mmCIF file of C-alpha atoms and ligand atoms in Angstrom:
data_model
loop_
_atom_site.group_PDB
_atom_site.id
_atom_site.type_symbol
_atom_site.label_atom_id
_atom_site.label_comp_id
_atom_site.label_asym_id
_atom_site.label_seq_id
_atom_site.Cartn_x
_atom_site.Cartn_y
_atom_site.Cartn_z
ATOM 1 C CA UNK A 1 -10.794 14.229 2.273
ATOM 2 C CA UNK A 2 -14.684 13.350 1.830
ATOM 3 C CA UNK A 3 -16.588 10.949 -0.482
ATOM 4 C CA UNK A 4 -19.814 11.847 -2.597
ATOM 5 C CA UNK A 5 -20.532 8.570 -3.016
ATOM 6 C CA UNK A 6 -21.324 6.736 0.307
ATOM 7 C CA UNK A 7 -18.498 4.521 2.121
ATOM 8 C CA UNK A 8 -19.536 1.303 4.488
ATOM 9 C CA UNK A 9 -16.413 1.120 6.750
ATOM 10 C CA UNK A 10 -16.655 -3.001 7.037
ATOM 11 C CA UNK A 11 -14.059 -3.225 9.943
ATOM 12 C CA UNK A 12 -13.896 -0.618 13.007
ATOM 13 C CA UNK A 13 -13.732 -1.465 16.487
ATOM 14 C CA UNK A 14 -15.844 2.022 17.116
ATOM 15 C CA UNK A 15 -16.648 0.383 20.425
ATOM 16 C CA UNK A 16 -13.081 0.807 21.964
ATOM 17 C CA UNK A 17 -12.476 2.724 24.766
ATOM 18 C CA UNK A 18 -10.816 5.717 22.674
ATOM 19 C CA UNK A 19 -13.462 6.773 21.059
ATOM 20 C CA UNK A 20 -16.053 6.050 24.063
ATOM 21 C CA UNK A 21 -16.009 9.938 25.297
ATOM 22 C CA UNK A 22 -17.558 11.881 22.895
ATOM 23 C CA UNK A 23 -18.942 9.387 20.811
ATOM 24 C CA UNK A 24 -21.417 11.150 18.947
ATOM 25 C CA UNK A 25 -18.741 13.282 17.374
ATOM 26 C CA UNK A 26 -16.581 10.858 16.244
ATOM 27 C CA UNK A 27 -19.604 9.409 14.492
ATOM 28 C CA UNK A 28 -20.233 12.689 13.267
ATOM 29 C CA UNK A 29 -16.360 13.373 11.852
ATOM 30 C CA UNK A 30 -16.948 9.565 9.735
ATOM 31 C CA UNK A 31 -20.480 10.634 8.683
ATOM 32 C CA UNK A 32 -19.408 14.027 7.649
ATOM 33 C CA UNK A 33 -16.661 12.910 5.082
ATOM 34 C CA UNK A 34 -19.270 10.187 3.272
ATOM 35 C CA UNK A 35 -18.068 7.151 5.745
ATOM 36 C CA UNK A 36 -22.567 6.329 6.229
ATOM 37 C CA UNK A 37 -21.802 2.678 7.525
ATOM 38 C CA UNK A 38 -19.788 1.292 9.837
ATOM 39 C CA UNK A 39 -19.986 -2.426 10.804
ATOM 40 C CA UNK A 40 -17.989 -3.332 14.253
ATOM 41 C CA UNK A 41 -16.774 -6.496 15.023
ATOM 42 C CA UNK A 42 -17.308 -8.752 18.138
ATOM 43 C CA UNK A 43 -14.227 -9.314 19.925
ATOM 44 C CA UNK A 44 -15.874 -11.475 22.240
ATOM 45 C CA UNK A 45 -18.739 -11.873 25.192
ATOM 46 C CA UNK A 46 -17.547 -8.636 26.818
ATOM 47 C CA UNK A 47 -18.545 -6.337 23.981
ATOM 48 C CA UNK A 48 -21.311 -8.191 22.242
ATOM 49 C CA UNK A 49 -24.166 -6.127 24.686
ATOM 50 C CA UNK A 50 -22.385 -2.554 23.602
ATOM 51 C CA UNK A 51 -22.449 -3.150 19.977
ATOM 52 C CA UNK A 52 -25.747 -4.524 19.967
ATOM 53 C CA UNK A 53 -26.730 -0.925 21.835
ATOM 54 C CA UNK A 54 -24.593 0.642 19.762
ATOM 55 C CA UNK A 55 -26.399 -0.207 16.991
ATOM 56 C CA UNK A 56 -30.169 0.412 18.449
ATOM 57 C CA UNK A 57 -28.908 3.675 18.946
ATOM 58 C CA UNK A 58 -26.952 4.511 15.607
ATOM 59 C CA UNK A 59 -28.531 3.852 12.279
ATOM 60 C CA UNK A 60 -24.871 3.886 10.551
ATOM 61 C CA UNK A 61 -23.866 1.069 12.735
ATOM 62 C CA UNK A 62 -24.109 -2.256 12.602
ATOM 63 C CA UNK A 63 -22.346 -5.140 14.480
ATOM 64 C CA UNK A 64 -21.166 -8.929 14.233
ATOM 65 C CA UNK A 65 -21.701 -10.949 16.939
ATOM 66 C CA UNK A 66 -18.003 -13.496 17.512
ATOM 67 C CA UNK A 67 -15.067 -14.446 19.183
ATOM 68 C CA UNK A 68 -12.027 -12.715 18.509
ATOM 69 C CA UNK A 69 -8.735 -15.190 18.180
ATOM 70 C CA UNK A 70 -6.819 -12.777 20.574
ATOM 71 C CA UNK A 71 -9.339 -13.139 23.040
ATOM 72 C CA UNK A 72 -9.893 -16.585 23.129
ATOM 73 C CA UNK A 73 -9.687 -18.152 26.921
ATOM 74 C CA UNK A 74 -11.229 -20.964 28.976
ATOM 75 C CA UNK A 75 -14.487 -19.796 28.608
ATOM 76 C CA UNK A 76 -14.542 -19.180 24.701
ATOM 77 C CA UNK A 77 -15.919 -22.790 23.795
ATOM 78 C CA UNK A 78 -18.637 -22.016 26.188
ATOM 79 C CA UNK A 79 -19.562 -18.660 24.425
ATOM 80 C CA UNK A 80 -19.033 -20.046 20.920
ATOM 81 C CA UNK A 81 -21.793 -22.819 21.927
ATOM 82 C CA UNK A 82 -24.112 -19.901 23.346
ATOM 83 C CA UNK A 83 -23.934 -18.152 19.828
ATOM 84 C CA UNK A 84 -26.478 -19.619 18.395
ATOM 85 C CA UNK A 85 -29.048 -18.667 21.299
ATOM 86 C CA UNK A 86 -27.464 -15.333 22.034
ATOM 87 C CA UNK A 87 -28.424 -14.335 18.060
ATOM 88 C CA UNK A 88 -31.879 -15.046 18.704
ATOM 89 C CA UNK A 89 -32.191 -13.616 21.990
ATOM 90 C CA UNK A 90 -31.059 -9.991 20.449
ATOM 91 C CA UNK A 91 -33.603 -7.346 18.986
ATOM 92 C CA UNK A 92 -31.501 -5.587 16.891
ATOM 93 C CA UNK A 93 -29.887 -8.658 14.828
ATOM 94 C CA UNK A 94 -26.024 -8.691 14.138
ATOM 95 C CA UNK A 95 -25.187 -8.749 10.272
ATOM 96 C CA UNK A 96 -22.563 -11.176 10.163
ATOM 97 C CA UNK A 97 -20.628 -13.131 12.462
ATOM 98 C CA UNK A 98 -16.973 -12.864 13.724
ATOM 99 C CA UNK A 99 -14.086 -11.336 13.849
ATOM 100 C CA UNK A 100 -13.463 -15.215 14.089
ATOM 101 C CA UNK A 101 -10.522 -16.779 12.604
ATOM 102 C CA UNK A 102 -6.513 -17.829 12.841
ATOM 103 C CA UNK A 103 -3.300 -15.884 14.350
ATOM 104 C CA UNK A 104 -0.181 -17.606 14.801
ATOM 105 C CA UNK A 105 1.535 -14.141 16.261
ATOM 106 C CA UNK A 106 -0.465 -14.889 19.512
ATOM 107 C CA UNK A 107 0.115 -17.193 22.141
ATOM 108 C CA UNK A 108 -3.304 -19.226 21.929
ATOM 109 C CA UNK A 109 -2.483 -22.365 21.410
ATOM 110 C CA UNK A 110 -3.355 -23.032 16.941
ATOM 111 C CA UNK A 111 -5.414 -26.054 17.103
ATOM 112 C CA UNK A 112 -7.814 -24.721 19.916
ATOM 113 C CA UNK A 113 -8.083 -21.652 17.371
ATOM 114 C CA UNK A 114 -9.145 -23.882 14.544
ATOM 115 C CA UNK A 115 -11.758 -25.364 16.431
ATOM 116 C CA UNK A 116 -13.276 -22.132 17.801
ATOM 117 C CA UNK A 117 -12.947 -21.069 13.464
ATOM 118 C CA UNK A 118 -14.706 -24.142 12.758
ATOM 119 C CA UNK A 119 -17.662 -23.502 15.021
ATOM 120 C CA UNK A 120 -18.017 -19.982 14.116
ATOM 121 C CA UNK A 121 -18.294 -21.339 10.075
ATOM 122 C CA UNK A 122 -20.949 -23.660 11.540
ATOM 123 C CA UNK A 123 -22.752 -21.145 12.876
ATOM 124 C CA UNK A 124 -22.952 -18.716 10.311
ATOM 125 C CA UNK A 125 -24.100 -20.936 7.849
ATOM 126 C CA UNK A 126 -26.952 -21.867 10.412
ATOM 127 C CA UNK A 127 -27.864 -18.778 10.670
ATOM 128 C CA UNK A 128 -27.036 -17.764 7.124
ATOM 129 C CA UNK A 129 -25.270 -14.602 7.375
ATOM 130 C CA UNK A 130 -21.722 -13.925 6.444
ATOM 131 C CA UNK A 131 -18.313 -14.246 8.292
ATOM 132 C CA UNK A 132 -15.757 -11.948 9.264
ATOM 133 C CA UNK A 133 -12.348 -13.430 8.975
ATOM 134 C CA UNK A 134 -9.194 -12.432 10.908
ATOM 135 C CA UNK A 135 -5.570 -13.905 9.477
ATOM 136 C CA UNK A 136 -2.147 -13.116 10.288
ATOM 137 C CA UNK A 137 0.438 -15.796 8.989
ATOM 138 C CA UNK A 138 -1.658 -18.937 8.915
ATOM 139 C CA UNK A 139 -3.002 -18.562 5.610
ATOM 140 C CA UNK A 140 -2.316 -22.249 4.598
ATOM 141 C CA UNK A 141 -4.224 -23.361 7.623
ATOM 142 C CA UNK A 142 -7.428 -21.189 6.886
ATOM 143 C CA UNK A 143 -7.371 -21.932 3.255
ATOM 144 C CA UNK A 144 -7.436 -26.094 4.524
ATOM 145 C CA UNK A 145 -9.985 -24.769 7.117
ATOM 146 C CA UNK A 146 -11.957 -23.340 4.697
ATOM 147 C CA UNK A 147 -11.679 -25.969 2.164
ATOM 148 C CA UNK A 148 -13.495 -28.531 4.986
ATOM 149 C CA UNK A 149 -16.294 -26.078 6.390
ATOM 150 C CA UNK A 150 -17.061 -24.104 3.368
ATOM 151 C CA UNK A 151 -18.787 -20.875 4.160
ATOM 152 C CA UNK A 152 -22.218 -20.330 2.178
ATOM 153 C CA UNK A 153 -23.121 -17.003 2.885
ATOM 154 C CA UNK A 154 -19.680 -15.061 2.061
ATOM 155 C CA UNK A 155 -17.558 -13.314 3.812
ATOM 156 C CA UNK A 156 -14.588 -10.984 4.242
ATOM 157 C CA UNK A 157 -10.426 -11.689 4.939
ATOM 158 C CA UNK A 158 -10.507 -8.840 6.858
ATOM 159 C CA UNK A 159 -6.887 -6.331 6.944
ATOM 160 C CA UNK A 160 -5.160 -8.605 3.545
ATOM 161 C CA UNK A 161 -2.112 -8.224 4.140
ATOM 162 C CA UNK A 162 -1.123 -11.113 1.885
ATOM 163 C CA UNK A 163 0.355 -11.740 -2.122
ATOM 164 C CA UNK A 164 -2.122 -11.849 -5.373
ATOM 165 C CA UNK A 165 -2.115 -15.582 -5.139
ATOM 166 C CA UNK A 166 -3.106 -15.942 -1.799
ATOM 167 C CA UNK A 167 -6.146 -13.010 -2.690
ATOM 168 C CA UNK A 168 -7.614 -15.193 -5.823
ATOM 169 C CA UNK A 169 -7.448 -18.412 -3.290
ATOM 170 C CA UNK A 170 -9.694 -16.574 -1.071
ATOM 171 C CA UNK A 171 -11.620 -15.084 -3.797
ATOM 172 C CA UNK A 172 -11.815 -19.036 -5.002
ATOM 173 C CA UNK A 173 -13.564 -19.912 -1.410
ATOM 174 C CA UNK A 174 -16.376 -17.159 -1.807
ATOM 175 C CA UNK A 175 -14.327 -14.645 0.421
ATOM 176 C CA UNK A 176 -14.180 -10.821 -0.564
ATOM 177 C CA UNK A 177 -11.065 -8.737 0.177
ATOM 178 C CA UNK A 178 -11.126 -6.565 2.911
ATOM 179 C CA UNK A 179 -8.914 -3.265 2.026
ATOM 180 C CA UNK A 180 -7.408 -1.234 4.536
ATOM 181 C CA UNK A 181 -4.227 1.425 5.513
ATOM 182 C CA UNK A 182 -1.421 -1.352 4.486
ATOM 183 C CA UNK A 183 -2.057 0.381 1.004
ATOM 184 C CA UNK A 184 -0.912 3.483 1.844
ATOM 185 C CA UNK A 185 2.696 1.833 2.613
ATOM 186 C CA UNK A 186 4.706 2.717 -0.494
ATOM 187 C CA UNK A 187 6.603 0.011 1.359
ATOM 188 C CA UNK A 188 3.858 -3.109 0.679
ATOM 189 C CA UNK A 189 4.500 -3.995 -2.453
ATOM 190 C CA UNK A 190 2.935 -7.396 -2.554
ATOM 191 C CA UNK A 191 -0.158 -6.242 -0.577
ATOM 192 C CA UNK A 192 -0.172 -3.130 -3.173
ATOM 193 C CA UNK A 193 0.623 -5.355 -6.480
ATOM 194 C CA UNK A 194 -2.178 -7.980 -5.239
ATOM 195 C CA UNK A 195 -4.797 -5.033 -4.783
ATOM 196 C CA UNK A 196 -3.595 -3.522 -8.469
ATOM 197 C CA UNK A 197 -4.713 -6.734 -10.241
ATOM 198 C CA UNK A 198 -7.363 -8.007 -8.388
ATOM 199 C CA UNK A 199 -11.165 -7.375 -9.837
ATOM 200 C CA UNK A 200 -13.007 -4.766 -8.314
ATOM 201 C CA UNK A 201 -15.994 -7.092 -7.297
ATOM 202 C CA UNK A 202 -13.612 -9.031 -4.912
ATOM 203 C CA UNK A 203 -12.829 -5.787 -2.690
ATOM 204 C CA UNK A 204 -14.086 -4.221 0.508
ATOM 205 C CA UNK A 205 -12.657 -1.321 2.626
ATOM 206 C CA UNK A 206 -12.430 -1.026 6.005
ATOM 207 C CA UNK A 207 -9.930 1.016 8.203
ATOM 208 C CA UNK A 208 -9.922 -1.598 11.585
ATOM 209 C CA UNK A 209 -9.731 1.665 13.773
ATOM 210 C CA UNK A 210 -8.520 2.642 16.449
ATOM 211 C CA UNK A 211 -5.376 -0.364 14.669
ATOM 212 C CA UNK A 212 -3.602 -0.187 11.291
ATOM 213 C CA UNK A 213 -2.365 3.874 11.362
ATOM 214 C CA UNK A 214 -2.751 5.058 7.664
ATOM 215 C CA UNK A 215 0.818 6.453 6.096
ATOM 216 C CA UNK A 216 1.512 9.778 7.570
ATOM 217 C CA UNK A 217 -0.770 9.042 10.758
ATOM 218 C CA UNK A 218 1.308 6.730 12.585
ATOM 219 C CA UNK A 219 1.294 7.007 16.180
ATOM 220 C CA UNK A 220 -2.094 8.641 16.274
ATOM 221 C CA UNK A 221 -5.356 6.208 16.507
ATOM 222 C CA UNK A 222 -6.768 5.248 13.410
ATOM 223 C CA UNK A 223 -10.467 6.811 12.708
ATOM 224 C CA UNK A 224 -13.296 5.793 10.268
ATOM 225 C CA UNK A 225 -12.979 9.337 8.699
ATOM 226 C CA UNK A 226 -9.576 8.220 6.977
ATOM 227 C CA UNK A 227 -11.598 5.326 4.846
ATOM 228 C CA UNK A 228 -11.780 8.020 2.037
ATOM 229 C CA UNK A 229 -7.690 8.184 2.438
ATOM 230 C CA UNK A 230 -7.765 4.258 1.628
ATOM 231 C CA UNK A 231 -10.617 4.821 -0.793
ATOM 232 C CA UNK A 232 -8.000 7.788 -2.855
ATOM 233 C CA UNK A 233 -5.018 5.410 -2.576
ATOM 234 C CA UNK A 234 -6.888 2.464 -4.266
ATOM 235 C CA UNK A 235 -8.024 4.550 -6.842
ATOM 236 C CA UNK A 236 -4.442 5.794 -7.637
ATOM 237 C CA UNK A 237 -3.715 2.148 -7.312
ATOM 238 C CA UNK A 238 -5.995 0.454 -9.880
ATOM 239 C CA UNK A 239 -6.229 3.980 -12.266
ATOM 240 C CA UNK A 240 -10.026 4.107 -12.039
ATOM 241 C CA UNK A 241 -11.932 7.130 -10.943
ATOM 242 C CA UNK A 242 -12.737 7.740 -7.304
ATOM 243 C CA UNK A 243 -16.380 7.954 -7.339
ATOM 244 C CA UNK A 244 -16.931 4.689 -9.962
ATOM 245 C CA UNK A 245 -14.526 2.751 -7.422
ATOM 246 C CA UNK A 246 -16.741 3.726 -4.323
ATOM 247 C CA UNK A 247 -20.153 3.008 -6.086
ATOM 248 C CA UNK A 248 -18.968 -0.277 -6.926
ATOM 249 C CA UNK A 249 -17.589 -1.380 -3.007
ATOM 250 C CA UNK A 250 -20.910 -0.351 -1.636
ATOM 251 C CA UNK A 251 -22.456 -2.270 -4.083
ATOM 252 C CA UNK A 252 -20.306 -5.283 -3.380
ATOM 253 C CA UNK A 253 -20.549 -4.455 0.563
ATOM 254 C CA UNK A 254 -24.450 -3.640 0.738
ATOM 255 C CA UNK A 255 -24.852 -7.079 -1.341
ATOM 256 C CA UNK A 256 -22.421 -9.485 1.456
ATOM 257 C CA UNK A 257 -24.331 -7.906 4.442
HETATM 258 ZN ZN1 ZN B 1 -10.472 -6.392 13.931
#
């Protein structure tokens, strides 16, 4: 499946070891079916020197420099201090900052995860680029988060997995809607019902490869060359024509980052 119009894949961790191999033609296999930007995420310290080469070397790629909440550990508050510094000590810049944000399905402890949230808002705004937000079941807490460090610059609830209420609540707080496989899950009917109504400026796609298997792929690794598989299924979704549906999410993407 391929896309004439261009599609920015705003979530892939294209860094992981699965693709590392033959990287060049995975890019390639994304590229080839329309996918012509790719933004990775930081998941912390460890890979923020690879997607900074990445990107030198890649001109579909771009990165966000972060601190993942699965990753967090005794030396996070020490890198989430150093962001600041690290950003200006890199030549090719990071577009936006995170994945940063709340998950109450791993065993970091909540309110150290708020904090580390809370200084990755601060940051951003500093350095006035957008954030990329990470939330499984602690949407109340983000949403109060959010409400006392507002973000300036935008940003993107990256994977929503959540109901239309909970979408126009983050829409409310400046956030875009970042789209992925739960679509394609005849299964998700809130995630799907939410997506149906909301307005096409609030939406992003993103596949969050090698995680979140499309329908019909489980068990293999997800790949940036499925986005136009997510792209097809919101279009069936929402009734509007493939191509007018891309043109408008790179709009809305090319305009956040
Ligand atoms: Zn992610």
């Amino acid at each position: 499946m391929t896309s004439e119009a261009p599609l920015f894949d705003t979530h892939c961790h294209f860094d992981f070891n699965v693709f590392a191999e033959d990287f060049d033609a995975q890019l390639r296999q994304a590229t080839e079916v329309g996918v012509k930007r790719i933004l990775i995420p930081a998941i912390g310290e460890e890979n923020w020197q690879r997607l900074e080469l990445l990107s030198a070397h890649h001109n579909e790629i771009d990165w966000a420099l972060g601190c993942h909440p699965y990753f967090l550990n005794q030396n996070s508050t020490q890198q989430v201090d150093n962001l600041i510094a690290y950003y200006h000590q890199t030549s090719v810049k990071p577009i936006a900052i995170g994945e940063c944000g709340l998950d109450a399905l791993v065993s970091v402890e909540l309110g150290f995860q708020q904090q580390i949230l809370q200084q990755h808002i601060q940051v951003a705004n500093e350095l006035g680029l957008p954030v990329l937000l990470h939330c499984r079941k602690a949407y109340n807490d983000l949403l109060r988060i959010l409400k006392q460090f507002p973000i300036h610059n935008g940003g993107v609830l990256h994977g929503f997995s959540g109901s239309y209420q909970q979408a126009m609540q983050l829409l409310e707080k400046g956030l875009l809607i970042g789209v992925g496989g739960v679509i394609t899950y005849p299964r998700a009917n809130k995630t799907r019902n939410a997506i149906r109504q909301l307005p096409l400026d609030g939406i992003l796609l993103e596949t969050d490869a090698p995680d979140m298997p499309l329908n019909h792929f489980q068990g293999q690794s997800n790949h940036p060359k499925r986005l136009p598989v997510i792209l097809s299924t919101l279009s069936e979704l929402k009734q509007i024509e493939k191509q007018t549906i891309a043109q408008k999410i790179w709009q809305n993407s090319i305009s956040l980052f």
